[in-house]
Coordinates of N, CA and C in Angstrom, one line a residue:
X191 N 48.9 70.7 154.8 CA 49.9 71.4 155.8 C 51.3 70.7 155.7
X192 N 52.4 71.6 155.5 CA 53.6 71.3 155.4 C 54.3 71.0 156.9
X193 N 54.9 70.0 156.9 CA 55.7 69.5 158.2 C 57.2 69.8 158.0
X194 N 57.8 69.7 159.2 CA 59.3 69.9 159.1 C 59.8 69.3 160.4
X195 N 61.1 68.9 160.5 CA 61.7 68.5 161.5 C 61.6 69.3 162.9
X196 N 61.5 68.8 164.0 CA 61.0 69.6 165.2 C 62.0 70.6 165.5
X197 N 63.3 70.4 165.1 CA 64.3 71.4 165.4 C 64.0 72.7 164.6
X198 N 63.3 72.5 163.6 CA 63.0 73.7 162.7 C 61.6 74.3 163.0
X199 N 60.8 73.7 163.7 CA 59.6 74.4 163.9 C 59.8 75.8 164.7
X200 N 60.7 75.9 165.7 CA 61.0 77.0 166.4 C 61.8 78.1 165.4
X201 N 62.7 77.5 164.6 CA 63.3 78.2 163.6 C 62.3 79.0 162.6
X202 N 61.4 78.3 162.2 CA 60.5 79.0 161.2 C 59.7 80.1 162.1
X203 N 59.3 79.9 163.3 CA 58.7 80.9 164.0 C 59.5 82.1 164.3
X204 N 60.7 81.9 164.6 CA 61.7 82.9 164.8 C 62.0 83.7 163.6
X205 N 62.3 83.0 162.7 CA 62.5 83.7 161.2 C 61.3 84.4 160.9
X206 N 60.2 84.1 160.9 CA 59.0 84.7 160.7 C 58.8 86.0 161.3
X207 N 59.0 85.9 162.7 CA 58.9 86.9 163.6 C 59.9 88.1 163.5
X208 N 61.1 87.7 163.4 CA 62.1 88.6 163.5 C 62.5 89.3 162.3
X209 N 62.4 88.6 161.1 CA 62.7 89.1 159.8 C 61.6 89.0 158.9
X210 N 60.4 89.5 159.2 CA 59.3 89.6 158.5 C 59.5 90.0 156.9
X211 N 59.0 89.1 156.1 CA 59.3 89.6 154.5 C 60.1 88.7 154.0
X212 N 60.9 87.8 154.6 CA 61.8 86.8 154.1 C 60.8 85.5 153.8
X213 N 60.4 85.4 152.4 CA 59.8 84.3 152.1 C 58.3 84.3 152.4
X214 N 57.7 85.4 152.9 CA 56.4 85.4 153.2 C 55.3 85.9 152.1
X215 N 54.2 85.5 152.1 CA 53.1 86.0 151.3 C 53.0 87.4 151.7
X216 N 52.3 88.3 150.7 CA 52.0 89.7 151.2 C 51.1 89.7 152.4
X217 N 50.1 88.8 152.5 CA 49.2 88.8 153.7 C 50.0 88.4 154.8
X218 N 50.9 87.5 154.8 CA 51.6 87.1 156.0 C 52.5 88.2 156.5
X219 N 53.2 88.7 155.6 CA 54.0 90.0 155.9 C 53.2 91.1 156.5
X220 N 52.1 91.4 156.0 CA 51.3 92.5 156.5 C 50.9 92.1 158.1
X221 N 50.4 90.8 158.2 CA 50.0 90.4 159.5 C 51.1 90.5 160.3
X222 N 52.4 90.1 160.0 CA 53.5 90.0 160.9 C 53.9 91.4 161.2
X223 N 53.7 92.3 160.3 CA 54.2 93.8 160.6 C 53.5 94.5 161.5
X224 N 52.2 94.0 161.8 CA 51.3 94.6 162.9 C 51.6 94.0 164.2
X225 N 52.4 92.9 164.3 CA 52.6 92.2 165.6 C 53.5 93.1 166.5
X226 N 53.3 92.8 167.9 CA 54.3 93.6 168.7 C 55.7 93.0 168.6
X227 N 55.8 91.8 168.3 CA 57.2 91.1 168.2 C 57.8 91.9 166.9
X228 N 57.2 91.9 165.9 CA 57.8 92.5 164.7 C 58.2 94.1 164.9
X229 N 57.3 94.8 165.6 CA 57.6 96.1 165.8 C 58.9 96.2 166.9
X230 N 58.9 95.5 167.7 CA 60.0 95.4 168.7 C 61.3 95.1 168.1
X231 N 61.2 94.0 167.2 CA 62.5 93.5 166.6 C 62.9 94.6 165.7
X232 N 62.0 95.2 164.9 CA 62.3 96.2 163.8 C 63.1 97.3 164.5
X233 N 62.7 97.7 165.6 CA 63.6 98.9 166.3 C 64.7 98.5 166.9
X234 N 64.9 97.2 167.1 CA 66.3 96.8 167.6 C 67.1 95.9 166.7
X235 N 66.9 95.9 165.5 CA 67.4 95.1 164.5 C 68.8 94.6 164.6
X236 N 69.6 95.6 164.7 CA 71.0 95.5 164.6 C 71.5 95.0 166.0
X237 N 71.3 95.6 167.2 CA 71.5 95.1 168.4 C 70.9 93.4 168.5
X238 N 69.8 93.2 168.0 CA 69.4 92.0 168.2 C 70.2 91.0 167.3
X239 N 70.7 91.5 166.1 CA 71.5 90.6 165.3 C 72.7 90.3 165.9
X240 N 73.5 91.3 166.6 CA 74.7 91.3 167.3 C 74.4 90.1 168.4
X241 N 73.3 90.2 169.2 CA 73.1 89.3 170.3 C 72.9 87.8 169.8
X242 N 72.1 87.7 168.5 CA 71.9 86.3 168.1 C 73.3 85.8 167.6
X243 N 74.2 86.6 167.1 CA 75.5 86.1 166.5 C 76.4 85.4 167.7
X244 N 76.1 86.1 168.9 CA 76.9 85.5 170.0 C 76.0 84.6 171.1
X245 N 74.9 84.3 170.7 CA 73.9 83.7 171.7 C 74.3 82.3 171.9
X246 N 74.8 81.6 170.9 CA 75.1 80.2 171.0 C 76.5 80.0 170.6
X247 N 77.3 79.4 171.5 CA 78.6 79.1 171.3 C 78.8 78.2 170.2
X248 N 80.0 78.4 169.4 CA 80.3 77.5 168.4 C 80.4 76.1 168.7
X249 N 81.0 75.8 169.9 CA 81.3 74.6 170.3 C 80.1 73.9 170.9
X250 N 79.1 74.5 170.9 CA 77.9 74.0 171.5 C 76.7 73.9 170.6
X251 N 77.1 74.1 169.5 CA 75.9 74.3 168.3 C 75.4 72.8 168.2
X252 N 74.2 72.8 168.2 CA 73.5 71.3 168.2 C 72.1 71.6 167.3
X253 N 71.5 70.3 167.1 CA 70.3 70.5 166.3 C 69.3 71.4 167.0
X254 N 69.2 71.2 168.3 CA 68.3 72.1 169.3 C 68.6 73.6 169.1
X255 N 69.9 73.7 169.1 CA 70.2 75.3 169.0 C 70.3 75.9 167.7
X256 N 70.3 75.2 166.6 CA 70.6 75.5 165.3 C 69.6 76.7 164.9
X257 N 68.4 76.6 165.5 CA 67.3 77.9 165.1 C 68.0 79.2 165.3
X258 N 68.8 79.3 166.4 CA 69.3 80.7 166.7 C 70.4 81.1 165.7
X259 N 71.2 80.2 165.3 CA 72.1 80.4 164.3 C 71.3 80.8 162.9
X260 N 70.3 79.8 162.6 CA 69.6 80.2 161.4 C 68.8 81.6 161.4
X261 N 68.3 81.9 162.5 CA 67.8 83.3 162.6 C 68.7 84.3 162.2
X262 N 69.8 84.3 162.8 CA 70.8 85.4 162.6 C 71.3 85.3 160.9
X263 N 71.3 84.0 160.5 CA 71.6 83.9 159.0 C 70.5 84.5 158.2
X264 N 69.2 84.3 158.6 CA 68.1 84.7 157.9 C 67.9 86.2 157.8
X265 N 68.4 86.8 158.9 CA 68.4 88.3 159.0 C 69.7 88.8 158.0
X266 N 70.8 88.1 158.0 CA 71.9 88.7 157.2 C 71.5 88.3 155.6
X267 N 70.8 87.1 155.5 CA 70.2 86.8 154.0 C 69.4 88.0 153.7
X268 N 68.5 88.5 154.4 CA 67.5 89.6 154.1 C 68.4 90.7 153.8
X269 N 69.5 91.1 154.6 CA 70.5 92.3 154.4 C 71.0 92.2 152.9
X270 N 71.5 90.8 152.6 CA 72.1 90.6 151.3 C 71.0 91.0 150.1
X271 N 69.9 90.6 150.4 CA 68.9 90.8 149.4 C 68.6 92.3 149.2
X272 N 68.7 92.9 150.3 CA 68.6 94.3 150.3 C 69.7 95.1 149.7
X273 N 70.8 94.5 149.6 CA 72.0 95.2 149.2 C 72.7 95.9 150.4
X274 N 72.5 95.4 151.7 CA 72.8 96.2 152.7 C 73.7 95.3 153.8
X275 N 74.1 94.2 153.2 CA 75.0 93.1 154.1 C 76.2 93.9 154.5
X276 N 77.0 94.5 153.7 CA 78.2 95.1 154.3 C 78.1 96.1 155.3
X277 N 77.0 97.0 155.0 CA 76.7 98.0 155.8 C 76.2 97.5 157.4
X278 N 75.4 96.4 157.3 CA 75.1 95.9 158.5 C 76.2 95.2 159.4
X279 N 76.9 94.5 158.5 CA 78.1 93.8 159.3 C 78.9 95.0 159.9
X280 N 79.3 96.1 159.1 CA 79.9 97.3 159.7 C 79.3 97.8 161.0
X281 N 78.0 97.8 160.9 CA 77.1 98.4 162.2 C 77.3 97.5 163.3
X282 N 77.1 96.2 163.2 CA 77.3 95.3 164.1 C 78.8 95.4 164.8
X283 N 79.7 95.7 163.8 CA 81.2 95.8 164.3 C 81.4 97.1 165.2
X284 N 80.6 98.1 164.8 CA 80.6 99.4 165.5 C 80.0 99.3 166.9
X285 N 78.8 98.5 166.9 CA 78.1 98.3 168.2 C 79.0 97.6 169.2
X286 N 79.9 96.6 168.7 CA 80.8 95.8 169.5 C 82.0 96.9 169.9
X287 N 82.4 97.8 169.1 CA 83.3 98.8 169.3 C 82.9 99.8 170.5
X288 N 81.7 100.2 170.5 CA 81.2 101.0 171.3 C 81.4 100.6 172.9
X289 N 81.2 99.2 172.9 CA 81.3 98.7 174.3 C 82.8 98.4 174.8
X290 N 83.9 98.7 173.9 CA 85.2 98.5 174.3 C 85.7 99.3 175.5
X291 N 85.0 100.6 175.7 CA 85.4 101.6 176.8 C 84.4 101.3 177.8
X292 N 83.5 100.6 177.9 CA 82.5 100.4 178.9 C 83.0 99.7 180.2
X293 N 82.7 100.5 181.3 CA 83.2 99.9 182.6 C 81.9 98.9 183.0
X294 N 82.2 97.8 183.5 CA 81.3 96.9 184.0 C 81.0 97.3 185.5
X295 N 79.7 97.1 185.8 CA 79.3 97.2 187.2 C 78.9 95.8 187.7
X296 N 79.9 95.4 188.4 CA 79.8 93.9 188.8 C 80.4 92.7 187.9
X297 N 80.4 91.5 188.6 CA 80.9 90.4 187.7 C 79.9 89.9 186.6
X298 N 78.7 90.0 186.9 CA 77.7 89.6 185.9 C 77.8 90.5 184.5
X299 N 77.8 91.9 184.8 CA 78.0 92.6 183.7 C 79.3 92.6 183.1
X300 N 80.4 92.2 183.7 CA 81.7 92.1 183.1 C 81.7 90.9 182.2
X301 N 81.1 89.8 182.7 CA 81.0 88.7 181.7 C 80.1 89.0 180.4
X302 N 79.1 89.7 180.7 CA 78.3 90.0 179.4 C 79.1 91.0 178.5
X303 N 79.8 91.8 179.0 CA 80.5 92.9 178.0 C 81.6 92.0 177.4
X304 N 82.4 91.2 178.1 CA 83.3 90.3 177.4 C 82.8 89.6 176.2
X305 N 81.5 89.1 176.6 CA 80.9 88.4 175.4 C 80.6 89.1 174.2
X306 N 80.1 90.2 174.5 CA 79.7 91.2 173.4 C 80.7 92.0 172.7
X307 N 81.7 92.3 173.4 CA 82.7 93.1 172.7 C 83.3 92.6 171.5
X308 N 83.8 91.4 171.5 CA 84.3 90.7 170.4 C 83.6 89.3 170.1
X309 N 83.0 88.9 171.0 CA 82.6 87.5 170.9 C 81.6 87.2 169.7
X310 N 80.5 88.3 169.6 CA 79.5 88.1 168.6 C 80.2 87.9 167.2
X311 N 81.2 88.4 166.8 CA 81.8 88.2 165.5 C 82.6 87.1 165.4
X312 N 83.6 86.8 166.5 CA 84.6 85.8 166.4 C 83.7 84.4 166.7
X313 N 82.7 84.4 167.4 CA 81.9 83.3 167.8 C 81.3 82.9 166.6
X314 N 80.5 83.8 165.9 CA 79.7 83.5 164.9 C 80.4 83.1 163.7
X315 N 81.7 83.4 163.5 CA 82.6 82.9 162.5 C 83.0 81.4 162.8
X316 N 83.0 80.9 164.0 CA 83.1 79.5 164.3 C 81.8 78.8 164.1
X317 N 80.7 79.4 164.3 CA 79.5 79.1 164.0 C 79.1 78.6 162.5
X318 N 79.8 79.3 161.7 CA 79.6 79.2 160.2 C 80.3 77.8 159.9
X319 N 81.4 77.6 160.4 CA 82.2 76.4 160.2 C 81.3 75.2 160.6
X320 N 80.8 75.3 161.9 CA 79.9 74.2 162.4 C 78.6 73.9 161.5
X321 N 78.0 75.1 161.1 CA 76.8 75.1 160.2 C 77.0 74.4 159.1
X322 N 78.2 74.8 158.4 CA 78.5 74.0 157.1 C 78.6 72.4 157.3
X323 N 79.4 72.0 158.3 CA 79.6 70.6 158.6 C 78.2 70.0 158.9
X324 N 77.4 70.6 159.5 CA 76.1 70.1 160.0 C 75.3 69.8 158.7
X325 N 75.0 70.9 157.9 CA 74.0 70.7 156.7 C 74.7 69.9 155.6
X326 N 76.1 69.8 155.5 CA 76.7 69.0 154.5 C 76.3 67.7 154.4
X327 N 75.8 67.1 155.6 CA 75.4 65.6 155.6 C 74.0 65.5 156.1
X328 N 73.1 66.5 156.0 CA 71.8 66.3 156.4 C 70.8 66.9 155.4
X329 N 70.5 66.0 154.3 CA 69.5 66.4 153.3 C 68.2 66.9 153.7
X330 N 67.8 66.1 154.7 CA 66.4 66.4 155.1 C 66.3 67.6 155.9
X331 N 67.3 68.0 156.7 CA 67.4 69.3 157.2 C 67.7 70.4 156.2
X332 N 68.3 70.2 155.3 CA 68.4 71.1 154.2 C 67.0 71.5 153.7
X333 N 66.3 70.6 153.2 CA 65.0 70.8 152.8 C 64.1 71.5 153.7
X334 N 64.1 71.2 155.0 CA 63.4 71.8 156.1 C 63.8 73.4 156.1
X335 N 65.1 73.6 156.0 CA 65.6 74.9 156.2 C 65.1 75.7 154.8
X336 N 65.1 75.2 153.8 CA 64.5 75.9 152.7 C 62.9 76.3 152.8
X337 N 62.2 75.4 153.4 CA 60.8 75.5 153.5 C 60.5 76.6 154.7
X338 N 61.4 76.5 155.8 CA 61.2 77.4 156.8 C 61.6 79.0 156.4
X339 N 62.7 79.0 155.7 CA 63.2 80.4 155.5 C 62.7 81.0 154.2
X340 N 62.3 80.2 153.3 CA 61.6 80.8 152.1 C 62.8 81.2 151.1
X341 N 63.9 80.5 151.2 CA 65.0 80.7 150.3 C 65.6 79.5 149.9
X342 N 66.2 79.1 148.7 CA 66.8 78.0 148.4 C 68.1 77.7 149.3
X343 N 68.4 76.5 149.4 CA 69.5 76.2 150.3 C 70.8 76.7 149.5
X344 N 70.9 76.9 148.2 CA 72.0 77.5 147.7 C 72.2 78.9 148.0
X345 N 71.1 79.5 148.2 CA 71.2 81.0 148.8 C 71.9 81.0 150.2
X346 N 71.3 80.1 151.2 CA 71.9 80.0 152.4 C 73.4 79.6 152.3
X347 N 73.6 78.7 151.6 CA 75.2 78.1 151.5 C 76.0 79.2 150.9
X348 N 75.5 80.0 149.9 CA 76.3 81.0 149.2 C 76.5 82.1 150.2
X349 N 75.5 82.4 151.1 CA 75.8 83.4 152.1 C 76.8 83.1 153.1
X350 N 76.7 82.0 153.5 CA 77.6 81.5 154.5 C 79.1 81.4 154.0
X351 N 79.2 81.0 152.7 CA 80.5 81.3 152.0 C 81.2 82.6 151.9
X352 N 80.1 83.7 151.7 CA 80.7 84.8 151.7 C 81.2 85.4 153.0
X353 N 80.2 85.1 154.0 CA 80.6 85.5 155.5 C 81.8 84.7 156.0
X354 N 82.2 83.5 155.5 CA 83.3 82.7 156.1 C 84.6 83.0 155.1
X355 N 84.5 83.9 154.3 CA 85.7 84.1 153.2 C 86.9 84.7 154.1
X356 N 88.0 84.5 153.6 CA 89.2 85.2 154.4 C 89.0 86.7 154.4
X357 N 89.8 87.2 155.1 CA 89.7 88.6 155.2 C 90.1 89.4 153.8
X358 N 89.3 90.5 153.7 CA 89.4 91.2 152.5 C 88.2 92.0 152.0
X359 N 87.2 91.0 151.6 CA 85.9 91.6 151.2 C 85.1 92.3 152.4
X360 N 84.3 93.2 152.2 CA 83.5 93.8 153.2 C 82.4 93.1 153.8
X361 N 82.2 91.8 153.0 CA 81.2 90.9 153.6 C 81.7 89.7 154.3
X362 N 83.1 89.8 154.5 CA 83.8 88.6 155.2 C 83.8 89.0 156.8
X363 N 83.3 88.2 157.5 CA 83.4 88.3 159.0 C 84.7 88.5 159.4
X364 N 85.7 87.8 158.9 CA 87.2 88.0 159.3 C 87.6 89.3 159.0
X365 N 87.2 90.0 158.0 CA 87.6 91.4 157.9 C 87.1 92.3 159.0
X366 N 85.9 92.1 159.3 CA 85.4 93.0 160.6 C 85.9 92.6 161.9
X367 N 86.3 91.3 162.1 CA 87.1 90.8 163.4 C 88.4 91.4 163.3
X368 N 89.1 91.5 162.2 CA 90.5 92.1 162.2 C 90.5 93.6 162.5
X369 N 89.4 94.3 162.0 CA 89.2 95.7 162.2 C 88.9 96.1 163.7
X370 N 88.0 95.2 164.3 CA 87.7 95.3 165.7 C 88.9 95.1 166.6
X371 N 89.6 94.1 166.2 CA 90.9 93.9 167.1 C 91.9 95.0 166.8
X372 N 91.9 95.5 165.9 CA 92.9 96.9 165.4 C 92.3 97.9 166.3
X373 N 91.0 98.2 166.3 CA 90.4 99.3 167.1 C 90.6 99.0 168.5
X374 N 90.6 97.8 169.0 CA 90.9 97.5 170.4 C 92.3 97.8 170.8
X375 N 93.2 97.5 169.9 CA 94.8 97.8 170.2 C 94.9 99.3 170.1
X376 N 94.2 100.0 169.2 CA 94.4 101.4 169.3 C 93.9 102.1 170.5
X377 N 92.9 101.6 171.0 CA 92.2 102.2 172.2 C 93.2 102.0 173.4
X378 N 93.7 100.6 173.5 CA 94.4 100.3 174.5 C 95.7 101.1 174.5
X379 N 96.3 101.4 173.3 CA 97.5 102.1 173.1 C 97.2 103.5 173.6
X380 N 96.3 104.2 173.2 CA 95.7 105.5 173.6 C 95.5 105.5 175.1
X381 N 94.8 104.5 175.8 CA 94.7 104.5 177.3 C 96.1 104.5 177.9
X382 N 96.9 103.8 177.5 CA 98.3 103.7 178.1 C 98.8 105.0 177.9
X383 N 98.9 105.7 176.8 CA 99.6 106.8 176.4 C 99.0 108.1 177.3
X384 N 97.6 107.9 177.5 CA 97.0 108.9 178.2 C 97.3 108.7 179.8
X385 N 97.4 107.6 180.2 CA 97.8 107.4 181.6 C 99.3 107.8 181.9
X386 N 100.1 107.6 181.0 CA 101.4 108.0 181.1 C 101.5 109.5 181.2
X387 N 100.8 110.2 180.4 CA 100.7 111.7 180.3 C 100.1 112.2 181.6
X388 N 99.1 111.6 182.0 CA 98.6 112.1 183.3 C 99.6 111.8 184.5
X389 N 100.3 110.8 184.7 CA 101.4 110.5 185.5 C 102.3 111.6 185.5
X390 N 102.8 112.0 184.2 CA 103.9 113.0 184.2 C 103.3 114.5 184.6
X391 N 102.2 114.7 184.3 CA 101.6 116.0 184.8 C 101.6 116.0 186.2
X392 N 101.1 114.9 186.8 CA 101.0 114.9 188.3 C 102.3 115.0 188.9
X393 N 103.4 114.4 188.3 CA 104.7 114.5 188.7 C 105.2 115.9 188.8
X394 N 105.0 116.6 187.8 CA 105.4 117.9 187.4 C 104.7 118.9 188.5
X395 N 103.4 118.5 188.7 CA 102.8 119.4 189.7 C 103.4 119.3 191.1
X396 N 103.6 118.1 191.4 CA 104.2 117.8 192.9 C 105.5 118.4 193.1
X397 N 106.2 118.3 191.9 CA 107.6 119.0 192.0 C 107.6 120.5 192.2
X398 N 106.6 121.1 191.6 CA 106.5 122.5 191.6 C 106.0 122.9 193.1
X399 N 105.2 122.2 193.7 CA 104.6 122.3 194.9 C 105.7 122.3 196.1
X400 N 106.5 121.4 195.8 CA 107.8 121.0 196.7 C 108.9 122.1 196.5

């Protein structure tokens, strides 16, 4: 029986349940594919990935919460293996952009929308830096991550390097963060322009009535 540090026990469970097929035997993958969790996660893969990327604050990443970051990275590692990493990052960005125009109902929903609109991408970019600092000095945890995720640590490290690269490549988080910020500026400018046009039309209408 293989053992791993306690912080990765939950990581292995989450990785196996949410991204079945990563480092699993055919029998294990078949068993997981029939589970309720796998079916539910498969139908919500991209929204779930977005939520995982924003679930743990970069400033609060710890040994206990590392499993959440590793689950998001495992999903992205699987995307990279499938050749869909750039497309999946673009899809996460579009999910965030869809919420730019959402009107929150109450303070609780306002807080949630604020987190999801841009936080998922910008937060996860910070998580990557914390992740590299954490694993750079923990050989035992690197071995545990390899066993839990079914990929070499070099694969994990290489993926993080791709995601943390400066803006430009389509698999860089900074590229998508900049595009989302530009989209937010465009929508804000359009909203202001529409408001001014509406005000002018209302003024002209009142002038004609008088």
